XYZ file of C-alpha atoms in Angstrom:
237
model
C 98.050 120.702 85.326
C 99.737 117.553 85.782
C 98.968 114.058 84.238
C 98.606 110.641 85.811
C 97.188 107.258 85.118
C 94.937 105.459 87.539
C 96.633 102.011 87.879
C 93.261 100.228 88.013
C 93.525 100.609 84.211
C 96.544 98.433 84.161
C 95.473 95.891 86.815
C 95.240 92.954 84.313
C 98.963 93.258 83.248
C 101.040 90.483 84.665
C 104.261 92.606 85.370
C 106.001 93.722 88.620
C 105.168 97.083 90.135
C 108.659 98.600 89.090
C 108.130 97.315 85.473
C 104.533 98.759 85.340
C 105.733 102.236 86.677
C 108.543 102.243 84.086
C 105.928 101.801 81.380
C 103.842 104.581 82.659
C 106.819 106.988 82.870
C 107.928 105.956 79.295
C 104.373 106.661 78.100
C 104.874 110.302 79.215
C 102.703 110.725 82.385
C 103.819 112.862 85.241
C 102.513 110.507 87.928
C 100.227 107.617 89.140
C 97.132 107.276 91.159
C 97.111 104.155 93.174
C 94.107 101.782 93.331
C 94.914 100.402 96.680
C 98.347 100.381 98.390
C 100.957 97.471 98.182
C 104.451 97.518 99.724
C 104.845 101.360 99.828
C 108.608 101.390 100.447
C 109.358 99.331 97.358
C 106.817 101.276 95.423
C 108.217 104.622 96.364
C 111.868 103.584 95.318
C 110.419 102.532 92.009
C 108.709 105.765 91.469
C 111.978 107.688 92.341
C 113.820 105.698 89.810
C 111.527 106.538 86.939
C 110.718 109.914 87.963
C 106.906 109.560 88.702
C 105.017 111.227 91.609
C 101.866 110.311 93.357
C 98.729 112.081 92.295
C 96.462 110.209 94.904
C 95.470 106.839 96.193
C 92.184 104.993 96.333
C 91.497 103.512 99.609
C 88.247 101.834 100.660
C 86.284 103.588 103.187
C 86.309 100.579 105.502
C 90.085 100.391 105.455
C 90.309 104.153 106.232
C 87.869 103.730 109.257
C 89.709 100.620 110.487
C 93.171 101.937 110.447
C 93.556 105.481 109.624
C 96.981 105.970 111.219
C 98.297 102.902 109.288
C 96.874 104.216 106.035
C 98.374 107.614 106.757
C 101.706 106.198 107.197
C 101.546 104.381 103.865
C 100.377 107.547 102.131
C 103.321 109.425 103.680
C 105.925 106.813 102.379
C 104.559 107.274 98.839
C 104.065 111.133 99.015
C 100.440 110.938 98.311
C 98.779 114.377 98.444
C 95.186 113.314 98.802
C 93.457 110.051 99.754
C 90.264 109.123 97.654
C 87.197 107.230 98.742
C 86.606 105.413 95.384
C 83.146 103.956 95.782
C 80.228 103.961 98.038
C 77.314 101.609 97.255
C 73.846 103.025 96.091
C 72.453 102.440 99.567
C 74.368 105.422 100.675
C 72.190 107.702 98.242
C 68.602 106.591 98.504
C 67.126 109.544 100.046
C 67.958 112.878 101.545
C 68.448 111.662 105.076
C 70.809 108.846 103.888
C 72.789 111.333 101.818
C 73.208 113.622 104.749
C 74.475 110.603 106.767
C 76.961 109.869 104.001
C 78.050 113.426 104.125
C 78.567 113.316 107.676
C 80.595 109.977 107.507
C 82.926 111.542 104.853
C 83.551 114.520 107.077
C 84.296 112.335 109.921
C 86.823 110.301 107.757
C 88.454 113.424 106.488
C 89.020 114.644 110.136
C 91.312 111.540 110.601
C 93.828 112.869 107.992
C 96.209 115.668 107.624
C 95.756 115.637 103.841
C 92.519 116.211 101.600
C 90.023 113.413 101.466
C 88.126 113.347 98.109
C 85.197 111.324 96.983
C 85.041 109.787 93.481
C 81.748 109.441 91.787
C 80.232 106.773 89.598
C 76.689 107.231 87.981
C 74.427 106.204 90.880
C 75.121 109.281 92.949
C 73.041 111.197 90.347
C 69.644 109.651 91.351
C 66.978 112.029 92.304
C 66.380 112.726 96.080
C 63.751 115.185 96.831
C 64.128 118.292 94.478
C 67.840 117.656 93.640
C 70.242 114.742 92.995
C 72.216 112.832 95.581
C 75.469 114.232 94.172
C 74.463 117.746 94.426
C 73.088 117.290 98.050
C 76.131 115.530 99.010
C 78.346 118.375 97.620
C 76.335 120.895 99.520
C 76.323 118.891 102.784
C 79.925 117.683 102.913
C 83.157 119.559 103.326
C 85.300 117.064 101.554
C 86.550 117.506 98.002
C 85.791 115.597 94.832
C 87.609 113.626 92.329
C 85.058 114.131 89.527
C 84.922 111.179 87.106
C 83.793 112.759 83.914
C 82.985 109.742 82.175
C 80.643 108.527 84.832
C 78.932 111.918 85.126
C 78.415 111.955 81.352
C 76.903 108.440 81.569
C 74.577 109.767 84.123
C 73.358 112.552 81.777
C 75.197 115.389 83.467
C 77.452 117.936 81.945
C 81.001 117.322 83.377
C 82.287 120.908 82.643
C 79.262 122.402 84.324
C 79.852 120.179 87.359
C 83.446 121.327 87.521
C 82.309 124.875 87.528
C 80.070 124.094 90.422
C 82.926 122.329 92.310
C 85.442 125.224 91.686
C 88.199 124.955 94.354
C 86.858 121.516 95.515
C 88.144 119.241 92.576
C 91.901 119.091 92.650
C 91.888 115.738 90.816
C 89.807 114.943 87.769
C 89.248 111.572 86.145
C 89.562 111.765 82.361
C 87.441 109.012 81.123
C 85.484 108.795 77.845
C 82.214 106.772 77.311
C 79.871 105.974 74.386
C 76.380 107.582 73.851
C 75.140 104.403 75.682
C 77.438 105.196 78.695
C 79.956 102.467 78.060
C 83.661 102.942 78.497
C 85.551 103.637 75.400
C 89.065 104.968 74.338
C 89.783 108.609 75.242
C 88.777 110.880 72.529
C 86.522 108.165 70.745
C 83.378 108.962 72.963
C 80.921 111.768 73.644
C 82.623 113.478 76.451
C 83.655 117.049 75.521
C 87.309 116.764 76.398
C 88.400 120.315 75.615
C 85.443 121.618 77.474
C 86.265 119.532 80.473
C 89.813 120.504 80.546
C 89.050 124.218 80.266
C 86.578 123.948 83.125
C 89.151 121.986 85.215
C 91.642 124.790 84.740
C 88.994 127.432 85.693
C 88.174 125.185 88.744
C 91.806 124.891 90.080
C 92.286 121.233 89.239
C 95.870 120.117 89.721
C 95.892 116.595 88.342
C 94.170 115.174 85.156
C 94.131 111.315 85.756
C 93.450 109.068 82.932
C 91.343 106.116 83.541
C 89.878 103.238 81.249
C 87.590 100.855 83.065
C 87.779 97.994 80.813
C 90.488 98.333 78.083
C 90.987 95.786 75.411
C 94.781 96.410 75.387
C 95.631 98.293 78.699
C 98.934 99.707 77.682
C 97.802 100.839 74.192
C 94.886 102.680 76.000
C 97.318 104.351 78.340
C 99.522 105.471 75.447
C 96.602 106.790 73.571
C 95.349 108.552 76.840
C 98.407 110.654 77.149
C 98.404 111.627 73.523
C 94.809 112.752 73.766
C 95.460 114.548 76.878
C 98.458 116.427 75.637
C 96.775 117.360 72.452
C 93.872 118.797 74.529
C 96.075 120.656 76.850
C 97.749 122.369 73.891
C 94.658 123.749 72.494
């Protein structure tokens, strides 16, 4: 498996994109996952210079619907292997009928692209709908893949490793995130997520990318550097 950092973690650093990518490469990651796309040609050149590759890109569903061809061209420039819908609000998961509509919408979006489309969860997808959760129904009703965010799954009271087993073959990218017992973001390795269990389950599920993310780091770069140390330690176990 390869390692990457979700650039949302570093959104508050006041540095240029090339400087940001240089820091990520120096920390020891294999790649980056984009939170939106800005100036693809310049970014692609900067990635080549520091030896990083793209793990994926988060693109809002409205943007994907509005200009699929334009988004696809930007993804091609950056060599992005999969596009990720990063968020759908809770109104998409209120009951079984709505979840089914959401599943159909994601399938329709996926048909517009020549690369996998993944859905990235938060915690609100794990609400009950009928006799199951919205997340489980979505997984059953849609053909798209998933970027399982293990921190949000843990915060929702689910076992991330078990979810990965259920999603075998459908979770090429996993967000490695840690949370406290109260479900708040914390530094990787300092929370309650069973990271060795998650990584083992990810291996078994065919995951290709482990993407570190911290939603609210006090020191973003220190968090990124700690993240790769923890990930590499777990991978060696």
